[in-house]
PDB file of C-alpha atoms and ligand atoms in Angstrom:
ATOM      1  CA  MET A 587     -31.496  44.867   3.527  1.00 71.00           C
ATOM      2  CA  ALA A 588     -29.865  48.167   2.427  1.00 79.00           C
ATOM      3  CA  GLN A 589     -31.528  49.817  -0.625  1.00 86.00           C
ATOM      4  CA  GLN A 590     -30.144  52.616  -2.848  1.00 87.00           C
ATOM      5  CA  ASN A 591     -32.048  54.750  -5.310  1.00 92.00           C
ATOM      6  CA  ILE A 592     -29.312  56.518  -7.302  1.00 91.00           C
ATOM      7  CA  TYR A 593     -31.517  56.699 -10.358  1.00 91.00           C
ATOM      8  CA  ASP A 594     -33.694  59.392  -8.752  1.00 89.00           C
ATOM      9  CA  ASN A 595     -30.650  61.545  -8.244  1.00 89.00           C
ATOM     10  CA  GLU A 596     -31.114  64.347 -10.816  1.00 91.00           C
ATOM     11  CA  LYS A 597     -27.480  64.391 -11.980  1.00 90.00           C
ATOM     12  CA  PHE A 598     -27.211  60.533 -12.185  1.00 88.00           C
ATOM     13  CA  PHE A 599     -30.585  60.218 -14.069  1.00 91.00           C
ATOM     14  CA  GLU A 600     -29.723  62.899 -16.725  1.00 90.00           C
ATOM     15  CA  SER A 601     -26.288  61.339 -17.247  1.00 90.00           C
ATOM     16  CA  PHE A 602     -27.730  57.734 -17.475  1.00 88.00           C
ATOM     17  CA  LYS A 603     -30.479  58.903 -19.859  1.00 91.00           C
ATOM     18  CA  ASN A 604     -27.901  60.392 -22.195  1.00 89.00           C
ATOM     19  CA  ILE A 605     -25.746  57.203 -22.141  1.00 88.00           C
ATOM     20  CA  ARG A 606     -28.892  55.165 -22.904  1.00 86.00           C
ATOM     21  CA  ALA A 607     -29.970  57.542 -25.710  1.00 86.00           C
ATOM     22  CA  ASP A 608     -26.542  57.407 -27.441  1.00 84.00           C
ATOM     23  CA  GLU A 609     -26.837  54.848 -30.266  1.00 79.00           C
ATOM     24  CA  ILE A 610     -23.418  53.470 -29.249  1.00 81.00           C
ATOM     25  CA  ASN A 611     -24.244  52.120 -25.811  1.00 84.00           C
ATOM     26  CA  PHE A 612     -23.361  48.846 -24.085  1.00 84.00           C
ATOM     27  CA  ASN A 613     -26.965  47.955 -23.372  1.00 87.00           C
ATOM     28  CA  ASP A 614     -28.293  47.928 -26.928  1.00 86.00           C
ATOM     29  CA  LEU A 615     -25.198  46.757 -28.737  1.00 86.00           C
ATOM     30  CA  ILE A 616     -23.889  44.113 -26.263  1.00 89.00           C
ATOM     31  CA  GLU A 617     -26.294  43.304 -23.398  1.00 93.00           C
ATOM     32  CA  THR A 618     -29.741  43.178 -24.962  1.00 95.00           C
ATOM     33  CA  PRO A 619     -28.938  40.810 -27.933  1.00 94.00           C
ATOM     34  CA  ILE A 620     -27.568  38.173 -25.556  1.00 96.00           C
ATOM     35  CA  LEU A 621     -30.417  38.501 -22.976  1.00 97.00           C
ATOM     36  CA  LEU A 622     -33.059  38.308 -25.707  1.00 97.00           C
ATOM     37  CA  GLY A 623     -31.224  35.258 -27.236  1.00 97.00           C
ATOM     38  CA  MET A 624     -31.588  33.440 -23.899  1.00 98.00           C
ATOM     39  CA  MET A 625     -35.387  34.066 -23.514  1.00 98.00           C
ATOM     40  CA  PRO A 626     -37.847  31.238 -23.865  1.00 97.00           C
ATOM     41  CA  GLY A 627     -40.767  31.940 -26.257  1.00 97.00           C
ATOM     42  CA  LEU A 628     -42.750  34.830 -24.813  1.00 98.00           C
ATOM     43  CA  LYS A 629     -45.897  34.562 -26.904  1.00 98.00           C
ATOM     44  CA  GLY A 630     -48.910  34.484 -24.633  1.00 98.00           C
ATOM     45  CA  LYS A 631     -46.763  34.542 -21.464  1.00 98.00           C
ATOM     46  CA  SER A 632     -47.010  36.723 -18.340  1.00 98.00           C
ATOM     47  CA  ILE A 633     -43.745  38.488 -17.730  1.00 98.00           C
ATOM     48  CA  LEU A 634     -42.285  40.300 -14.644  1.00 98.00           C
ATOM     49  CA  ASP A 635     -39.350  42.614 -15.413  1.00 98.00           C
ATOM     50  CA  VAL A 636     -37.527  43.340 -12.178  1.00 98.00           C
ATOM     51  CA  GLY A 637     -35.616  46.751 -12.233  1.00 98.00           C
ATOM     52  CA  CYS A 638     -37.333  47.595 -15.504  1.00 98.00           C
ATOM     53  CA  GLY A 639     -35.848  51.123 -15.575  1.00 97.00           C
ATOM     54  CA  MET A 640     -36.981  53.086 -18.622  1.00 96.00           C
ATOM     55  CA  GLY A 641     -39.061  50.184 -19.957  1.00 97.00           C
ATOM     56  CA  GLN A 642     -37.174  49.466 -23.214  1.00 96.00           C
ATOM     57  CA  HIS A 643     -37.125  45.688 -22.378  1.00 97.00           C
ATOM     58  CA  ALA A 644     -40.741  45.706 -21.282  1.00 98.00           C
ATOM     59  CA  LYS A 645     -41.816  47.166 -24.599  1.00 98.00           C
ATOM     60  CA  GLN A 646     -39.642  44.604 -26.485  1.00 97.00           C
ATOM     61  CA  TYR A 647     -41.352  41.734 -24.530  1.00 98.00           C
ATOM     62  CA  SER A 648     -44.748  43.237 -25.376  1.00 98.00           C
ATOM     63  CA  ASP A 649     -43.801  43.471 -29.036  1.00 97.00           C
ATOM     64  CA  MET A 650     -42.549  39.874 -28.832  1.00 96.00           C
ATOM     65  CA  GLY A 651     -46.191  38.719 -28.169  1.00 98.00           C
ATOM     66  CA  ALA A 652     -46.232  38.521 -24.300  1.00 98.00           C
ATOM     67  CA  LEU A 653     -49.691  38.429 -22.892  1.00 98.00           C
ATOM     68  CA  SER A 654     -48.832  40.885 -20.119  1.00 98.00           C
ATOM     69  CA  VAL A 655     -45.686  42.606 -18.753  1.00 98.00           C
ATOM     70  CA  LEU A 656     -45.343  44.032 -15.301  1.00 98.00           C
ATOM     71  CA  GLY A 657     -42.278  46.235 -14.829  1.00 98.00           C
ATOM     72  CA  VAL A 658     -41.253  47.074 -11.305  1.00 98.00           C
ATOM     73  CA  ASP A 659     -38.520  49.470 -10.284  1.00 98.00           C
ATOM     74  CA  ILE A 660     -37.450  51.599  -7.218  1.00 97.00           C
ATOM     75  CA  SER A 661     -36.957  54.769  -9.212  1.00 97.00           C
ATOM     76  CA  GLU A 662     -39.817  57.205  -9.776  1.00 97.00           C
ATOM     77  CA  LYS A 663     -37.866  59.000 -12.549  1.00 96.00           C
ATOM     78  CA  MET A 664     -37.153  55.766 -14.412  1.00 97.00           C
ATOM     79  CA  LEU A 665     -40.785  54.655 -14.116  1.00 98.00           C
ATOM     80  CA  ALA A 666     -42.031  58.096 -15.313  1.00 98.00           C
ATOM     81  CA  PHE A 667     -39.836  57.833 -18.376  1.00 97.00           C
ATOM     82  CA  ALA A 668     -41.100  54.251 -18.981  1.00 98.00           C
ATOM     83  CA  LYS A 669     -44.702  55.235 -18.787  1.00 98.00           C
ATOM     84  CA  GLU A 670     -44.211  58.058 -21.098  1.00 98.00           C
ATOM     85  CA  ASN A 671     -42.004  56.428 -23.700  1.00 97.00           C
ATOM     86  CA  ASN A 672     -42.482  52.670 -23.458  1.00 98.00           C
ATOM     87  CA  SER A 673     -46.115  52.029 -22.763  1.00 98.00           C
ATOM     88  CA  ALA A 674     -48.585  49.554 -24.328  1.00 98.00           C
ATOM     89  CA  PRO A 675     -52.054  48.317 -23.340  1.00 98.00           C
ATOM     90  CA  ASN A 676     -50.582  45.099 -21.852  1.00 98.00           C
ATOM     91  CA  ILE A 677     -47.702  46.728 -19.930  1.00 98.00           C
ATOM     92  CA  GLU A 678     -48.090  47.951 -16.344  1.00 98.00           C
ATOM     93  CA  TYR A 679     -45.283  49.861 -14.450  1.00 98.00           C
ATOM     94  CA  ARG A 680     -45.296  49.831 -10.697  1.00 98.00           C
ATOM     95  CA  LYS A 681     -42.951  51.278  -7.994  1.00 98.00           C
ATOM     96  CA  LEU A 682     -41.700  48.298  -5.945  1.00 98.00           C
ATOM     97  CA  PRO A 683     -38.147  47.535  -4.769  1.00 98.00           C
ATOM     98  CA  PHE A 684     -37.063  44.028  -5.515  1.00 98.00           C
ATOM     99  CA  GLU A 685     -36.515  43.534  -1.780  1.00 97.00           C
ATOM    100  CA  ASP A 686     -40.314  43.652  -1.416  1.00 98.00           C
ATOM    101  CA  LEU A 687     -41.304  41.344  -4.233  1.00 98.00           C
ATOM    102  CA  GLU A 688     -43.279  39.120  -1.895  1.00 97.00           C
ATOM    103  CA  LYS A 689     -45.978  41.947  -1.940  1.00 97.00           C
ATOM    104  CA  LEU A 690     -46.915  40.928  -5.515  1.00 97.00           C
ATOM    105  CA  ASN A 691     -49.833  38.664  -6.028  1.00 87.00           C
ATOM    106  CA  GLY A 692     -50.103  36.113  -8.830  1.00 88.00           C
ATOM    107  CA  GLN A 693     -47.668  34.062 -10.625  1.00 96.00           C
ATOM    108  CA  PHE A 694     -45.526  34.719 -13.771  1.00 98.00           C
ATOM    109  CA  ASP A 695     -44.401  32.444 -16.622  1.00 98.00           C
ATOM    110  CA  VAL A 696     -41.097  34.389 -17.046  1.00 98.00           C
ATOM    111  CA  VAL A 697     -39.258  36.725 -14.639  1.00 98.00           C
ATOM    112  CA  THR A 698     -36.470  38.779 -16.144  1.00 98.00           C
ATOM    113  CA  SER A 699     -33.972  41.346 -14.895  1.00 98.00           C
ATOM    114  CA  SER A 700     -31.477  43.349 -16.769  1.00 98.00           C
ATOM    115  CA  LEU A 701     -28.502  44.801 -14.957  1.00 97.00           C
ATOM    116  CA  ALA A 702     -30.482  45.609 -11.819  1.00 98.00           C
ATOM    117  CA  PHE A 703     -29.121  42.948  -9.423  1.00 98.00           C
ATOM    118  CA  ASP A 704     -25.803  44.847  -9.179  1.00 97.00           C
ATOM    119  CA  TYR A 705     -27.634  46.822  -6.473  1.00 96.00           C
ATOM    120  CA  ALA A 706     -28.869  43.820  -4.488  1.00 97.00           C
ATOM    121  CA  GLU A 707     -27.103  43.462  -1.138  1.00 97.00           C
ATOM    122  CA  ASP A 708     -28.648  40.012  -0.511  1.00 97.00           C
ATOM    123  CA  LEU A 709     -29.127  38.582  -3.969  1.00 98.00           C
ATOM    124  CA  CYS A 710     -30.132  35.132  -2.650  1.00 98.00           C
ATOM    125  CA  ALA A 711     -33.062  36.593  -0.721  1.00 98.00           C
ATOM    126  CA  VAL A 712     -34.236  38.446  -3.855  1.00 98.00           C
ATOM    127  CA  LEU A 713     -33.927  35.161  -5.931  1.00 98.00           C
ATOM    128  CA  LYS A 714     -35.977  33.231  -3.471  1.00 98.00           C
ATOM    129  CA  LYS A 715     -38.759  35.726  -3.730  1.00 98.00           C
ATOM    130  CA  ILE A 716     -38.604  35.451  -7.567  1.00 98.00           C
ATOM    131  CA  TYR A 717     -38.731  31.681  -7.307  1.00 98.00           C
ATOM    132  CA  ALA A 718     -41.967  31.845  -5.305  1.00 98.00           C
ATOM    133  CA  LEU A 719     -43.479  34.138  -8.011  1.00 98.00           C
ATOM    134  CA  LEU A 720     -42.760  31.767 -10.888  1.00 98.00           C
ATOM    135  CA  ILE A 721     -45.150  29.014 -12.020  1.00 98.00           C
ATOM    136  CA  PRO A 722     -43.657  25.441 -11.785  1.00 97.00           C
ATOM    137  CA  GLY A 723     -41.277  25.165 -14.758  1.00 97.00           C
ATOM    138  CA  GLY A 724     -41.158  28.957 -15.167  1.00 98.00           C
ATOM    139  CA  LYS A 725     -37.944  30.739 -16.134  1.00 98.00           C
ATOM    140  CA  LEU A 726     -35.808  33.469 -14.728  1.00 98.00           C
ATOM    141  CA  VAL A 727     -33.475  35.134 -17.279  1.00 98.00           C
ATOM    142  CA  PHE A 728     -31.129  37.901 -15.960  1.00 98.00           C
ATOM    143  CA  SER A 729     -27.987  39.835 -16.576  1.00 98.00           C
ATOM    144  CA  ILE A 730     -25.675  41.309 -13.979  1.00 98.00           C
ATOM    145  CA  SER A 731     -22.204  42.943 -14.158  1.00 97.00           C
ATOM    146  CA  HIS A 732     -19.587  40.265 -14.347  1.00 97.00           C
ATOM    147  CA  PRO A 733     -17.637  39.662 -11.118  1.00 97.00           C
ATOM    148  CA  ILE A 734     -14.401  40.375 -13.067  1.00 96.00           C
ATOM    149  CA  SER A 735     -15.800  43.845 -13.888  1.00 94.00           C
ATOM    150  CA  THR A 736     -16.997  44.708 -10.378  1.00 95.00           C
ATOM    151  CA  ALA A 737     -13.487  43.715  -8.879  1.00 96.00           C
ATOM    152  CA  TYR A 738     -12.450  47.343  -9.265  1.00 93.00           C
ATOM    153  CA  ASP A 739     -11.353  49.932  -6.714  1.00 87.00           C
ATOM    154  CA  GLY A 740     -12.329  53.066  -8.645  1.00 84.00           C
ATOM    155  CA  VAL A 741      -8.968  54.628  -8.082  1.00 85.00           C
ATOM    156  CA  TYR A 742      -6.449  53.153 -10.551  1.00 87.00           C
ATOM    157  CA  ASP A 743      -6.891  52.460 -14.270  1.00 89.00           C
ATOM    158  CA  ARG A 744      -8.893  49.295 -15.009  1.00 89.00           C
ATOM    159  CA  TYR A 745      -6.035  48.398 -17.467  1.00 91.00           C
ATOM    160  CA  THR A 746      -2.273  48.098 -17.484  1.00 93.00           C
ATOM    161  CA  ARG A 747      -1.412  49.896 -20.724  1.00 92.00           C
ATOM    162  CA  THR A 748       1.574  50.203 -23.066  1.00 92.00           C
ATOM    163  CA  PRO A 749       3.328  53.609 -23.102  1.00 94.00           C
ATOM    164  CA  GLU A 750       1.063  54.418 -26.152  1.00 90.00           C
ATOM    165  CA  GLY A 751      -2.060  53.724 -23.987  1.00 88.00           C
ATOM    166  CA  GLU A 752      -2.984  50.434 -25.603  1.00 87.00           C
ATOM    167  CA  ARG A 753      -4.823  48.063 -23.166  1.00 88.00           C
ATOM    168  CA  LEU A 754      -2.393  45.247 -22.401  1.00 91.00           C
ATOM    169  CA  TYR A 755      -3.953  43.568 -19.289  1.00 92.00           C
ATOM    170  CA  ALA A 756      -7.157  43.951 -17.287  1.00 92.00           C
ATOM    171  CA  ASN A 757      -6.491  44.616 -13.575  1.00 93.00           C
ATOM    172  CA  LEU A 758      -8.388  42.977 -10.738  1.00 94.00           C
ATOM    173  CA  HIS A 759      -8.683  44.619  -7.425  1.00 94.00           C
ATOM    174  CA  ASN A 760      -9.405  42.340  -4.348  1.00 95.00           C
ATOM    175  CA  TYR A 761     -11.498  39.906  -6.356  1.00 97.00           C
ATOM    176  CA  ASN A 762     -11.851  37.674  -3.229  1.00 98.00           C
ATOM    177  CA  ILE A 763     -13.217  40.470  -1.012  1.00 97.00           C
ATOM    178  CA  GLU A 764     -16.941  40.804  -1.529  1.00 98.00           C
ATOM    179  CA  GLY A 765     -19.248  43.636  -0.803  1.00 96.00           C
ATOM    180  CA  LEU A 766     -19.921  47.243  -1.787  1.00 95.00           C
ATOM    181  CA  ARG A 767     -17.653  48.901  -4.318  1.00 94.00           C
ATOM    182  CA  LYS A 768     -17.619  52.569  -4.975  1.00 90.00           C
ATOM    183  CA  PHE A 769     -16.317  54.224  -8.161  1.00 86.00           C
ATOM    184  CA  LYS A 770     -17.042  57.032 -10.571  1.00 85.00           C
ATOM    185  CA  TRP A 771     -19.750  56.419 -13.065  1.00 81.00           C
ATOM    186  CA  CYS A 772     -22.229  59.237 -13.854  1.00 78.00           C
ATOM    187  CA  VAL A 773     -21.586  60.375 -10.261  1.00 77.00           C
ATOM    188  CA  GLU A 774     -18.476  60.361  -8.020  1.00 80.00           C
ATOM    189  CA  ASP A 775     -19.672  57.718  -5.633  1.00 84.00           C
ATOM    190  CA  TYR A 776     -21.560  55.124  -7.644  1.00 88.00           C
ATOM    191  CA  GLU A 777     -22.075  51.899  -5.652  1.00 93.00           C
ATOM    192  CA  VAL A 778     -22.524  48.265  -6.710  1.00 95.00           C
ATOM    193  CA  TYR A 779     -22.108  44.993  -4.880  1.00 97.00           C
ATOM    194  CA  HIS A 780     -19.198  42.713  -5.863  1.00 98.00           C
ATOM    195  CA  ARG A 781     -19.716  39.051  -5.590  1.00 98.00           C
ATOM    196  CA  ARG A 782     -17.343  36.290  -6.540  1.00 98.00           C
ATOM    197  CA  LEU A 783     -18.595  33.976  -9.375  1.00 98.00           C
ATOM    198  CA  SER A 784     -18.958  31.099  -7.017  1.00 98.00           C
ATOM    199  CA  THR A 785     -21.219  33.207  -4.765  1.00 98.00           C
ATOM    200  CA  LEU A 786     -23.375  34.261  -7.685  1.00 98.00           C
ATOM    201  CA  ILE A 787     -23.782  30.624  -8.727  1.00 98.00           C
ATOM    202  CA  ASN A 788     -24.479  29.406  -5.164  1.00 98.00           C
ATOM    203  CA  ASP A 789     -27.012  32.257  -4.603  1.00 98.00           C
ATOM    204  CA  ILE A 790     -29.006  31.007  -7.716  1.00 98.00           C
ATOM    205  CA  VAL A 791     -28.775  27.333  -6.670  1.00 98.00           C
ATOM    206  CA  SER A 792     -29.590  28.060  -3.002  1.00 98.00           C
ATOM    207  CA  ALA A 793     -32.778  29.914  -4.072  1.00 98.00           C
ATOM    208  CA  GLY A 794     -33.850  26.632  -5.611  1.00 98.00           C
ATOM    209  CA  PHE A 795     -33.191  27.249  -9.303  1.00 98.00           C
ATOM    210  CA  ILE A 796     -31.684  24.911 -11.933  1.00 98.00           C
ATOM    211  CA  ILE A 797     -29.125  26.817 -14.077  1.00 98.00           C
ATOM    212  CA  GLU A 798     -29.981  26.042 -17.696  1.00 98.00           C
ATOM    213  CA  GLU A 799     -27.640  28.443 -19.548  1.00 98.00           C
ATOM    214  CA  CYS A 800     -24.908  30.878 -18.739  1.00 98.00           C
ATOM    215  CA  GLN A 801     -23.335  33.423 -21.089  1.00 98.00           C
ATOM    216  CA  GLU A 802     -20.566  36.015 -20.773  1.00 97.00           C
ATOM    217  CA  SER A 803     -20.600  39.120 -22.877  1.00 95.00           C
ATOM    218  CA  ASP A 804     -18.227  39.445 -25.662  1.00 90.00           C
ATOM    219  CA  LEU A 805     -17.767  42.346 -28.041  1.00 84.00           C
ATOM    220  CA  PRO A 806     -18.639  41.284 -31.575  1.00 83.00           C
ATOM    221  CA  GLU A 807     -15.732  41.941 -33.923  1.00 84.00           C
ATOM    222  CA  GLU A 808     -17.878  44.050 -36.222  1.00 85.00           C
ATOM    223  CA  ILE A 809     -18.732  46.412 -33.360  1.00 84.00           C
ATOM    224  CA  ILE A 810     -15.132  46.866 -32.434  1.00 83.00           C
ATOM    225  CA  ARG A 811     -14.325  47.609 -36.030  1.00 85.00           C
ATOM    226  CA  LYS A 812     -17.254  49.941 -36.382  1.00 86.00           C
ATOM    227  CA  TYR A 813     -16.596  51.893 -33.203  1.00 84.00           C
ATOM    228  CA  PRO A 814     -12.809  51.669 -32.631  1.00 81.00           C
ATOM    229  CA  ASP A 815     -12.558  54.778 -30.488  1.00 78.00           C
ATOM    230  CA  LYS A 816     -15.083  53.404 -27.962  1.00 79.00           C
ATOM    231  CA  PHE A 817     -14.464  49.691 -28.079  1.00 79.00           C
ATOM    232  CA  GLY A 818     -10.976  49.298 -29.479  1.00 74.00           C
ATOM    233  CA  GLY A 819      -8.847  46.706 -27.618  1.00 72.00           C
ATOM    234  CA  LEU A 820     -11.685  45.725 -25.242  1.00 79.00           C
ATOM    235  CA  TYR A 821     -10.926  42.010 -25.448  1.00 84.00           C
ATOM    236  CA  HIS A 822      -9.764  41.490 -21.913  1.00 89.00           C
ATOM    237  CA  HIS A 823     -12.778  40.480 -19.928  1.00 91.00           C
ATOM    238  CA  PRO A 824     -16.546  40.167 -20.153  1.00 94.00           C
ATOM    239  CA  ASP A 825     -18.552  43.105 -18.746  1.00 93.00           C
ATOM    240  CA  PHE A 826     -21.769  41.128 -18.090  1.00 96.00           C
ATOM    241  CA  ILE A 827     -22.805  37.698 -17.170  1.00 98.00           C
ATOM    242  CA  PHE A 828     -26.180  36.138 -18.005  1.00 98.00           C
ATOM    243  CA  PHE A 829     -28.202  33.197 -16.572  1.00 98.00           C
ATOM    244  CA  ARG A 830     -31.317  31.362 -17.582  1.00 98.00           C
ATOM    245  CA  CYS A 831     -32.648  29.551 -14.582  1.00 98.00           C
ATOM    246  CA  GLY A 832     -35.626  27.232 -14.230  1.00 98.00           C
ATOM    247  CA  ARG A 833     -38.067  26.642 -11.420  1.00 98.00           C
ATOM    248  CA  HIS A 834     -38.495  22.967 -10.859  1.00 92.00           C
ATOM    249  CA  PRO A 835     -41.558  21.654 -12.737  1.00 91.00           C
TER     250      PRO A 835
HETATM  251  C1  LIG B1042     -28.815  49.777 -15.099  1.00 71.30           C
HETATM  252  S1  LIG B1042     -30.568  50.139 -14.796  1.00 71.30           S
HETATM  253  C2  LIG B1042     -31.259  48.967 -15.873  1.00 71.30           C
HETATM  254  C3  LIG B1042     -32.618  49.294 -16.319  1.00 71.30           C
HETATM  255  C4  LIG B1042     -33.298  48.380 -17.331  1.00 71.30           C
HETATM  256  N1  LIG B1042     -33.458  47.017 -16.753  1.00 71.30           N
HETATM  257  C5  LIG B1042     -32.494  48.266 -18.556  1.00 71.30           C
HETATM  258  O1  LIG B1042     -31.837  47.286 -18.850  1.00 71.30           O
HETATM  259  O2  LIG B1042     -32.445  49.275 -19.340  1.00 71.30           O
HETATM  260  C6  LIG B1042     -30.815  49.507 -13.213  1.00 71.30           C
HETATM  261  C7  LIG B1042     -32.220  49.662 -12.722  1.00 71.30           C
HETATM  262  O3  LIG B1042     -32.389  48.962 -11.488  1.00 71.30           O
HETATM  263  C8  LIG B1042     -33.197  49.747 -10.616  1.00 71.30           C
HETATM  264  N2  LIG B1042     -33.056  49.360  -9.255  1.00 71.30           N
HETATM  265  C9  LIG B1042     -31.985  49.563  -8.424  1.00 71.30           C
HETATM  266  N3  LIG B1042     -32.173  49.095  -7.201  1.00 71.30           N
HETATM  267  C10 LIG B1042     -33.456  48.584  -7.171  1.00 71.30           C
HETATM  268  C11 LIG B1042     -34.249  47.981  -6.178  1.00 71.30           C
HETATM  269  N4  LIG B1042     -33.789  47.822  -5.004  1.00 71.30           N
HETATM  270  N5  LIG B1042     -35.460  47.494  -6.605  1.00 71.30           N
HETATM  271  C12 LIG B1042     -35.945  47.647  -7.833  1.00 71.30           C
HETATM  272  N6  LIG B1042     -35.207  48.285  -8.799  1.00 71.30           N
HETATM  273  C13 LIG B1042     -34.010  48.721  -8.539  1.00 71.30           C
HETATM  274  C14 LIG B1042     -32.763  51.159 -10.901  1.00 71.30           C
HETATM  275  O4  LIG B1042     -33.686  52.071 -10.438  1.00 71.30           O
HETATM  276  C15 LIG B1042     -32.641  51.085 -12.435  1.00 71.30           C
HETATM  277  O5  LIG B1042     -33.792  51.396 -13.101  1.00 71.30           O
END
């Protein structure tokens, strides 16, 4: 399975760190509230955060009463930031790509992953490894870029606009062709995997999971009103999709 580690690229890391530090960022305003709203109770639970990045979520799970949180990631820079800024006695950070999750011992009550599976070439294989790490009845809660949002070619505008520049329609590029997509985000040749919605659902089900809940991100009206320059007119499509999946009891 191909792996990429763009987060250890100096330019990308600095740029991503600045986006995450800006108080007006998609993660904190839009993604995190939905993800946390789909979590089962975490009090006393053992949590695995796959692609934990800078550890903001791991810290939240610890603050929510988790017994232990293990955050794994492929990027040394992200893990170093997490250790320095989001540590707690019950949080451990470890370098481990999600393609190698079978190397972990033990079982978890809850596995979670926030916007990391965009980089998984074979998502079903990763999900099967997660299924094996969950206790019977355990939950997987994850977010991933929405297939509508990854159906993009990186060349043309994502939107058809009025002459005044207002977003009129969202454009889709080759939605039915799956695989690696390259576009400019923090660096010139940012890469994510595009999957059709049906593939995403079938990957989850083929890994053995029961899908319990699915959500698509939506920009709350008050956020559009508060930050019109950044979010004005962004009603056309969801940026992220979320699933809560259960391992069979
Ligand atoms: C968009 S960031 C999200 C970080 C964190 N989950 C958050 O929500 O703030 C994606 C993360 O996935 C990690 N990642 C990418 N490929 C990975 C892989 N093969 N195994 C583990 N982590 C990976 C990156 O290093 C990065 O930290």
